[in-house]
Coordinates of C-alpha atoms in Angstrom, one line a residue:
M274 CA 20.3 6.1 -17.8
S275 CA 23.2 6.4 -19.8
D276 CA 25.9 4.9 -17.4
V277 CA 25.0 1.5 -17.6
A278 CA 27.2 -1.7 -18.3
T279 CA 27.6 -4.1 -20.9
D280 CA 28.5 -7.5 -19.3
G281 CA 26.5 -7.4 -16.1
R282 CA 23.1 -8.2 -15.3
F283 CA 22.3 -5.1 -13.9
G284 CA 24.7 -2.0 -14.9
T285 CA 26.5 0.4 -13.0
P286 CA 23.0 2.4 -11.7
G287 CA 21.1 -1.1 -11.3
T288 CA 23.6 -2.3 -9.0
V289 CA 24.0 0.7 -6.8
W290 CA 20.6 1.0 -6.6
I291 CA 20.0 -2.6 -5.3
A292 CA 22.9 -2.0 -3.0
A293 CA 21.6 0.8 -1.8
L294 CA 18.4 -1.1 -0.7
A295 CA 20.3 -3.9 0.7
V296 CA 21.9 -1.3 3.2
L297 CA 18.4 -0.3 4.0
I298 CA 16.9 -3.8 4.6
V299 CA 20.3 -4.8 6.8
A300 CA 20.1 -1.5 8.9
G301 CA 16.1 -2.6 9.4
L302 CA 17.2 -5.9 10.6
G303 CA 20.0 -4.7 12.7
A304 CA 17.5 -2.3 14.3
W305 CA 14.6 -5.2 14.9
I306 CA 17.3 -7.0 16.6
Y307 CA 18.1 -4.3 19.0
Q308 CA 14.4 -4.1 19.4
L309 CA 13.9 -7.4 20.0
S310 CA 17.1 -7.2 23.1
E311 CA 15.7 -4.3 24.8
G312 CA 11.9 -4.8 24.0
L313 CA 9.3 -2.7 23.1
T314 CA 10.1 0.4 25.3
M315 CA 12.4 1.0 22.2
T316 CA 9.8 1.9 20.4
G317 CA 7.3 5.1 21.6
M318 CA 4.3 3.0 22.4
D319 CA 3.4 2.5 26.0
N320 CA -0.1 2.2 27.6
V321 CA -2.0 5.0 26.0
F322 CA -0.4 4.2 22.1
S323 CA -0.5 0.4 21.9
W324 CA -0.3 1.1 18.3
G325 CA 1.9 3.5 16.4
L326 CA 4.3 3.4 13.2
Y327 CA 4.3 -0.1 12.8
I328 CA 0.5 -0.5 12.6
M329 CA -0.2 2.9 10.8
L330 CA 2.1 1.4 7.7
F331 CA 0.4 -2.0 8.2
V332 CA -2.9 -0.3 7.4
Y333 CA -1.2 1.9 4.4
F334 CA 0.4 -0.7 2.9
V335 CA -2.5 -3.3 2.9
G336 CA -4.7 -0.5 1.3
L337 CA -1.9 -0.1 -1.5
S338 CA -2.0 -3.8 -2.2
A339 CA -5.5 -3.5 -2.4
G340 CA -5.6 -0.7 -4.6
A341 CA -3.3 -1.5 -7.3
L342 CA -4.7 -5.3 -7.5
V343 CA -8.2 -4.0 -8.3
V344 CA -7.1 -1.7 -10.5
S345 CA -5.3 -4.0 -12.4
S346 CA -8.1 -6.4 -12.3
V347 CA -11.1 -4.9 -13.1
P348 CA -9.9 -4.3 -16.7
R349 CA -9.3 -7.8 -17.1
F350 CA -12.3 -9.3 -15.5
F351 CA -14.7 -7.1 -18.2
H352 CA -12.2 -8.4 -21.0
S353 CA -10.2 -5.0 -21.8
D354 CA -7.2 -5.6 -23.4
R355 CA -6.1 -1.5 -23.5
Y356 CA -4.9 -2.0 -20.0
D357 CA -3.1 -5.0 -20.5
S358 CA 0.6 -3.3 -19.5
I359 CA -0.5 -2.8 -16.1
A360 CA -2.0 -6.0 -15.3
V361 CA 1.3 -7.7 -14.3
L362 CA 2.7 -4.8 -12.8
G363 CA -0.5 -3.9 -10.5
G364 CA 0.1 -7.8 -9.3
L365 CA 3.4 -7.5 -8.2
L366 CA 3.0 -4.2 -6.4
S367 CA 0.1 -6.1 -4.7
F368 CA 2.3 -8.8 -3.6
A369 CA 5.4 -6.6 -2.6
C370 CA 2.8 -4.3 -0.8
I371 CA 1.4 -6.9 1.2
V372 CA 4.6 -8.5 2.2
V373 CA 5.6 -5.3 3.8
A374 CA 2.2 -5.2 5.6
G375 CA 2.4 -8.4 6.9
L376 CA 6.2 -7.9 8.4
M377 CA 4.8 -5.0 9.5
I378 CA 3.1 -6.8 12.2
V379 CA 6.2 -8.3 13.1
P380 CA 8.1 -5.9 15.2
D381 CA 4.8 -4.8 16.3
L382 CA 4.5 -8.1 18.6
G383 CA 7.4 -7.5 20.5
R384 CA 8.0 -11.1 20.3
P385 CA 7.6 -13.1 16.9
S386 CA 6.5 -16.6 18.6
R387 CA 3.0 -14.4 19.6
I388 CA 2.0 -14.9 16.0
T389 CA 1.9 -18.2 16.7
G390 CA -1.3 -17.6 18.6
F391 CA -3.2 -17.1 15.1
L392 CA -2.4 -20.3 14.5
T393 CA -2.6 -22.7 17.7
S394 CA -5.8 -20.8 19.4
P395 CA -7.8 -18.5 17.6
D396 CA -10.4 -16.4 18.1
F397 CA -12.5 -16.1 15.4
R398 CA -15.0 -13.6 17.3
S399 CA -11.7 -11.1 16.8
P400 CA -11.8 -9.1 13.4
M401 CA -7.6 -9.4 14.0
V402 CA -8.0 -13.2 13.4
W403 CA -9.9 -12.9 10.3
E404 CA -7.6 -10.3 9.2
F405 CA -4.0 -12.4 9.8
L406 CA -6.0 -15.3 7.7
V407 CA -7.0 -12.7 4.9
V408 CA -3.4 -11.3 4.4
I409 CA -2.0 -14.5 4.4
A410 CA -4.7 -16.0 1.6
Y411 CA -4.2 -12.7 -0.1
G412 CA -0.3 -12.7 0.0
L413 CA -0.5 -16.4 -1.9
F414 CA -3.1 -15.4 -4.4
S415 CA -1.4 -12.5 -5.6
A416 CA 1.8 -14.5 -6.0
G417 CA -0.3 -17.1 -7.6
Y418 CA -1.8 -14.4 -9.9
V419 CA 1.4 -12.8 -10.6
W420 CA 2.7 -16.6 -12.0
L421 CA -0.2 -17.1 -14.0
L422 CA -0.3 -14.0 -15.6
T423 CA 3.5 -14.3 -16.8
R424 CA 4.1 -18.3 -16.8
R425 CA 3.5 -18.4 -20.6
D426 CA 6.2 -15.7 -21.1
L427 CA 8.3 -17.0 -18.9
A428 CA 8.3 -20.6 -20.8
A429 CA 9.1 -18.6 -23.6
R430 CA 11.8 -17.5 -22.6
G431 CA 13.0 -20.6 -21.6
S432 CA 12.8 -19.4 -17.6
R433 CA 13.1 -21.7 -14.7
L434 CA 10.5 -19.4 -12.9
A435 CA 7.8 -21.2 -15.4
F436 CA 8.1 -24.2 -13.2
G437 CA 8.1 -26.8 -16.0
T438 CA 5.0 -25.0 -18.0
T439 CA 5.1 -25.4 -21.9
D440 CA 4.0 -22.3 -23.9
T441 CA 1.3 -23.2 -26.4
E442 CA -1.3 -21.5 -28.1
A443 CA -4.2 -23.6 -26.3
G444 CA -2.4 -23.2 -23.1
R445 CA -2.3 -19.4 -23.5
E446 CA -6.1 -19.5 -24.2
R447 CA -6.7 -21.5 -21.8
D448 CA -4.8 -19.1 -18.9
R449 CA -6.9 -16.0 -20.7
R450 CA -9.4 -17.9 -19.3
L451 CA -8.5 -18.5 -16.2
S452 CA -7.3 -15.3 -15.4
L453 CA -10.9 -13.6 -16.0
W454 CA -11.5 -16.0 -13.2
A455 CA -8.7 -15.1 -11.0
A456 CA -9.8 -11.2 -11.5
A457 CA -13.3 -12.4 -10.5
V458 CA -11.7 -13.7 -7.3
A459 CA -9.3 -10.9 -7.2
I460 CA -11.8 -7.9 -6.9
P461 CA -13.7 -9.1 -3.8
L462 CA -10.7 -10.7 -1.7
A463 CA -8.9 -7.1 -2.0
L464 CA -11.9 -5.5 -1.5
G465 CA -12.7 -7.6 1.6
L466 CA -9.5 -7.2 2.9
A467 CA -9.3 -3.1 3.3
A468 CA -12.9 -3.6 4.8
I469 CA -11.5 -5.7 7.0
D470 CA -8.9 -3.5 8.0
G471 CA -11.4 -0.6 8.2
W472 CA -13.6 -2.9 10.6
I473 CA -11.0 -3.7 13.0
F474 CA -11.5 0.2 13.8
A475 CA -15.0 0.9 13.1
L476 CA -15.4 -1.7 16.0
Q477 CA -13.4 -0.5 18.4
I478 CA -16.8 1.0 20.8
G479 CA -14.4 2.7 23.4
R480 CA -12.9 5.3 20.7
G481 CA -15.4 7.5 19.0
S482 CA -13.1 8.7 16.5
W483 CA -13.2 5.1 14.8
F484 CA -16.5 3.5 16.2
N485 CA -18.2 4.9 12.7
P486 CA -20.1 2.8 9.9
L487 CA -18.2 4.9 7.4
V488 CA -14.1 3.6 8.2
A489 CA -14.5 0.5 5.9
P490 CA -15.8 2.3 3.1
M491 CA -13.0 5.2 3.7
F492 CA -10.1 2.4 3.8
V493 CA -11.3 0.7 0.4
M494 CA -11.5 4.1 -1.1
K495 CA -8.0 4.8 0.3
G496 CA -7.1 1.9 -0.7
L497 CA -7.9 2.8 -4.4
V498 CA -6.4 6.0 -4.4
S499 CA -3.2 5.3 -3.1
G500 CA -3.0 1.9 -5.3
L501 CA -4.0 4.0 -8.3
A502 CA -1.2 6.4 -7.7
L503 CA 1.3 3.8 -6.6
L504 CA 0.5 2.1 -10.3
I505 CA 0.8 5.3 -11.9
V506 CA 4.2 6.4 -10.7
T507 CA 5.7 2.9 -10.6
G508 CA 4.4 2.6 -14.1
V509 CA 5.7 5.6 -15.6
L510 CA 9.5 5.1 -13.5
A511 CA 9.0 1.8 -14.6
D512 CA 8.6 3.0 -18.5
R513 CA 11.5 5.4 -18.6
Y514 CA 14.3 3.0 -17.1
T515 CA 13.2 -0.5 -18.0
R516 CA 11.5 -2.1 -21.1
F517 CA 7.9 -1.8 -19.7
E518 CA 6.1 0.4 -22.0
L519 CA 3.1 2.6 -20.9
S520 CA 1.4 4.4 -23.5
D521 CA 1.4 8.2 -23.6
R522 CA -2.6 8.5 -23.6
Q523 CA -3.1 5.8 -20.6
V524 CA -1.5 8.1 -18.3
P525 CA -4.2 10.9 -18.4
E526 CA -7.1 7.9 -18.7
L527 CA -5.6 6.8 -15.5
G528 CA -4.9 10.5 -13.9
K529 CA -8.9 10.6 -14.8
A530 CA -9.8 7.5 -12.6
L531 CA -7.6 8.6 -10.1
G532 CA -9.3 11.9 -10.2
V533 CA -12.8 10.4 -9.6
F534 CA -11.5 8.2 -6.7
I535 CA -9.9 11.3 -4.6
A536 CA -13.1 13.3 -5.4
I537 CA -15.1 10.1 -4.1
H538 CA -12.8 9.8 -1.0
I539 CA -12.1 13.0 0.0
V540 CA -15.6 14.9 -1.1
F541 CA -18.0 12.5 -0.5
L542 CA -17.6 10.3 2.0
L543 CA -15.5 12.2 4.1
G544 CA -18.4 14.9 3.7
A545 CA -20.9 11.6 4.9
E546 CA -18.4 11.3 8.0
R547 CA -18.4 14.6 9.3
L548 CA -21.4 16.6 8.2
P549 CA -24.4 14.4 10.8
H550 CA -21.5 14.6 13.8
A551 CA -21.4 19.2 13.0
W552 CA -25.3 19.1 12.3
A553 CA -25.9 17.1 15.5
A554 CA -23.9 19.5 17.8
N555 CA -25.0 22.8 16.0
F556 CA -28.0 24.3 14.9
E557 CA -26.5 27.6 13.6
F558 CA -25.4 27.7 9.6
W559 CA -21.9 28.9 10.1
T560 CA -21.1 27.1 12.9
I561 CA -22.1 23.8 11.5
T562 CA -20.2 24.8 8.2
S563 CA -16.9 25.8 10.3
S564 CA -17.2 22.5 12.4
F565 CA -17.8 20.6 9.0
L566 CA -14.7 22.1 7.2
V567 CA -12.6 22.8 9.7
G568 CA -9.7 20.0 10.8
D569 CA -9.2 19.0 13.8
S570 CA -5.7 18.3 13.6
L571 CA -2.6 19.7 11.2
Y572 CA -2.7 15.7 10.0
F573 CA -6.3 16.3 9.0
W574 CA -5.0 19.2 6.7
L575 CA -2.1 17.3 5.2
W576 CA -4.1 14.8 4.5
T577 CA -7.1 16.8 3.0
V578 CA -5.3 19.6 1.1
V579 CA -2.1 17.8 -0.1
G580 CA -3.8 14.4 -0.9
G581 CA -7.0 15.8 -1.8
V582 CA -7.5 19.3 -3.5
L583 CA -4.1 20.0 -5.0
P584 CA -4.4 16.6 -6.9
L585 CA -7.9 17.0 -7.9
A586 CA -6.5 21.1 -9.0
L587 CA -3.8 19.3 -11.3
L588 CA -6.2 16.5 -12.2
V589 CA -9.1 18.7 -13.2
A590 CA -7.1 22.0 -14.8
P591 CA -7.5 21.7 -18.6
S592 CA -3.9 22.6 -19.1
L593 CA -2.6 20.4 -16.8
H594 CA -5.1 16.8 -16.8
E595 CA -3.0 15.7 -19.7
R596 CA 0.2 16.6 -19.4
T597 CA 2.3 13.4 -18.1
W598 CA 4.1 15.2 -15.2
A599 CA 0.9 16.9 -13.8
V600 CA -0.6 13.3 -13.5
V601 CA 2.4 11.9 -11.8
A602 CA 2.2 14.8 -9.4
A603 CA -0.8 14.4 -8.4
S604 CA -0.2 10.9 -7.8
V605 CA 2.5 11.5 -5.6
L606 CA 0.7 14.0 -3.8
A607 CA -2.2 11.1 -3.1
I608 CA 0.3 8.7 -2.0
V609 CA 1.3 11.4 0.4
G610 CA -1.9 12.4 1.4
T611 CA -3.1 9.1 2.4
V612 CA 0.4 8.6 4.5
F613 CA -1.5 11.3 6.8
E614 CA -4.7 9.9 6.3
G615 CA -3.5 7.1 8.3
V616 CA -1.7 9.3 10.6
N617 CA -4.4 11.4 11.2
L618 CA -6.5 8.3 12.4
I619 CA -4.0 6.5 14.5
F620 CA -1.9 9.1 16.0
T621 CA -5.3 11.3 17.2
G622 CA -6.9 8.0 17.7
Y623 CA -5.0 7.7 21.0
T624 CA -5.0 11.2 21.9
D625 CA -8.3 11.0 24.4
L626 CA -8.4 8.2 27.0
N627 CA -11.4 5.9 27.6
I628 CA -10.5 6.9 31.1
D629 CA -10.3 10.8 31.5
A630 CA -10.7 11.0 35.3
A631 CA -7.2 11.3 37.3
P632 CA -5.1 9.5 37.6
G633 CA -6.1 8.4 34.5
V634 CA -3.5 5.2 33.7
A635 CA 0.1 4.3 34.0
V636 CA 2.4 5.1 30.9
G637 CA 4.4 2.4 31.6
R638 CA 7.1 3.6 29.1
D639 CA 10.1 1.7 30.7
Y640 CA 10.4 -2.2 31.2
T641 CA 12.9 -1.2 34.3
G642 CA 9.8 0.2 36.4
F643 CA 11.3 4.2 35.1
G644 CA 8.1 5.7 34.1
S645 CA 5.7 3.1 35.4
D646 CA 4.5 4.9 37.9
I647 CA 3.9 8.5 35.8
W648 CA 0.1 8.7 35.2
A649 CA -1.8 10.1 32.2
T650 CA -4.7 11.3 31.1
A651 CA -3.6 12.3 27.3
G652 CA -1.7 10.5 25.4
T653 CA 1.9 11.4 23.1
Y654 CA 3.2 9.2 20.5
T655 CA 6.4 10.0 18.7
P656 CA 8.0 7.5 16.7
T657 CA 11.2 6.6 17.7
V658 CA 14.7 6.1 15.7
V659 CA 14.5 2.4 16.2
E660 CA 10.4 2.4 14.5
L661 CA 12.1 4.2 11.5
V662 CA 14.8 2.3 10.7
V663 CA 12.6 -0.5 10.7
S664 CA 9.7 0.2 8.8
V665 CA 12.3 1.6 6.3
G666 CA 14.4 -1.4 6.2
I667 CA 10.5 -3.4 5.4
V668 CA 9.5 -1.1 3.1
A669 CA 13.0 -1.3 1.2
L670 CA 12.6 -4.8 0.7
G671 CA 9.1 -4.1 -0.8
I672 CA 10.8 -2.0 -3.2
L673 CA 13.5 -4.7 -3.9
I674 CA 10.5 -7.1 -4.3
V675 CA 9.2 -4.9 -7.5
T676 CA 12.5 -4.2 -8.6
L677 CA 13.8 -8.2 -9.0
G678 CA 9.8 -8.7 -10.3
L679 CA 10.8 -5.8 -13.2
R680 CA 14.1 -7.2 -13.7
Y681 CA 12.8 -10.9 -14.0
L682 CA 9.6 -11.3 -15.3
P683 CA 8.0 -10.5 -18.4
V684 CA 5.8 -7.2 -17.1
G685 CA 3.7 -6.2 -20.1
P686 CA 1.6 -8.0 -22.8
G687 CA 4.5 -10.1 -24.9
R688 CA 7.5 -8.1 -23.2
T689 CA 10.1 -8.5 -21.1
A690 CA 10.9 -5.7 -18.4
G691 CA 14.3 -6.2 -18.4
F692 CA 16.5 -3.6 -17.0
G693 CA 18.4 -2.6 -20.3
S694 CA 18.7 -0.7 -23.3
S695 CA 16.4 0.5 -25.4
G696 CA 16.3 -2.5 -27.8
G697 CA 13.0 -3.3 -28.4
K698 CA 13.5 -7.0 -29.3
P699 CA 12.9 -9.1 -25.9
D700 CA 15.6 -11.8 -25.3
T701 CA 15.4 -15.2 -24.0
A702 CA 18.3 -14.6 -21.1
V703 CA 16.7 -11.7 -19.5
A704 CA 14.1 -13.6 -17.3
D705 CA 16.7 -15.8 -16.2
G706 CA 19.1 -12.9 -15.5
G707 CA 21.0 -12.4 -18.7
D708 CA 23.5 -9.7 -19.8
E709 CA 20.8 -6.7 -20.1
P710 CA 22.5 -4.1 -17.9
M711 CA 19.7 -1.5 -16.0
G712 CA 18.9 1.4 -17.3
R713 CA 18.0 3.1 -20.3
D714 CA 17.1 6.5 -21.8
K715 CA 13.9 7.0 -23.5

C-alpha cells in the first residue's frame, strides 16, 4: 500500500481497515442485543434444528484454532528453526480463532446467564462440559504461549506488554527451553480440543450421520487442513502488508504439507467413512461405487470438490505447485471447502428427525404461540439476517485481534511485525504503538 501516513500509528489504509472492522463489530453487538430482546425466535433454529450457524462456526473456528497451533508448534517441538517465523503467527491465529469460537456459543445459548451452569453445576458425564473447560484452558494457554514466544523481544523494545520481563541472553535461552515444553503441551491440547469437538457429534446415537467413530479423526484433519491453509493465507498477506517476512521457499513447502493433509482428509478418511456403508448396503460393484463416490447433498460436493479436488490439483500440478499464487489459491479453496464440510455436517444432520411417524414434532418457531402447533417430520433451516450479522461481528473481532497482534507484537524471530514502510530495521516504538504506518510495498 502506497497511501500511508507518516505521523499516525496505522496510516490511512490501516485506519480504514480498523474502522471497517469496528463497524462490523458494533453491528454484530447490536444484532445480538436485538436477539436478546426478542429471543431465539429471531434465528432460523427451532425444535427440529436446535443447532445452526452459531454452532457450525463454533466447530469451524475450533478446528482453525487447533490446526494453526499444531502446525506452528510441531517445528519448535522438533527443534527446527526453519519455521520459526510462523510460530508466533500461528499462536496469534490460534488465540484469535478460539476467542471467536468461544463467543459463538454465547448467542446460541439464548441467555448468557446459562453459561454459569457449566461452572456451578457441571455434569462431567456430558462432553459439552469437557468442551467448555478445554476451550477456556486452551484460550488461556494460547495467549500465554504467544506471550512466552514474544516477551523477550517485547522487553528489548521497551514494550509495556513485556510485563516486567528483561531481555538477557540467559533469559532467551531459558525461554527457548520453555517454548519446547510449551509446544509439547500445545500439540496434544490442540488435538484433544478438536477430538472432543468431534466426539460431541460422534456420541449422538440417535443421529446416524453423526454416530461414527471416524468423526473425531475427521475433525482433527479438518482442523489441520483449515488451520494450515489459514496460516498460509495470513502469512502471505502479512508478508505483503506488514513487516512480517515469509520466505519465498516456505510457501511451497507449506503447500506440500497442506496437500498431504487434504489427501488424508478427503481421500483416506472420507473413503474409510463411506465405503463400509456403501459395501454393507449394496453387493454389486457399480452400485457400491456410485454409493461411495456420489454425495447426498450440494454441500457434500462443495466440500469435497472445492475443498479437496481443486486444491489438490493446484498443489500437485508440476507447473503450479511452486508458485505462491497457486498455493494461496489452494489454501483459500481449502478454507472454503471446510466451511461447507461443517454446513454438510450440521445443516443436513438435523434434516431427518428421530421421530419419523406423523405428526412428528412441533416446530415451535415462535414464542408467541404462532407456529407452535405446526408439526413436521423433516427439518429445514436457513440462517436469518440476525444470525449472519452477529456471526460476522464476532469474526470481525477475531480479525481485529490478529490485526492488532501483527501491529504490536514482534511476530517473527528478531523482527517486529509493525504496519509500516519497508525499512528493514525494527524500531522500539512499534511494539507500543509508535509512528510506523500501516501498509507497505514488497
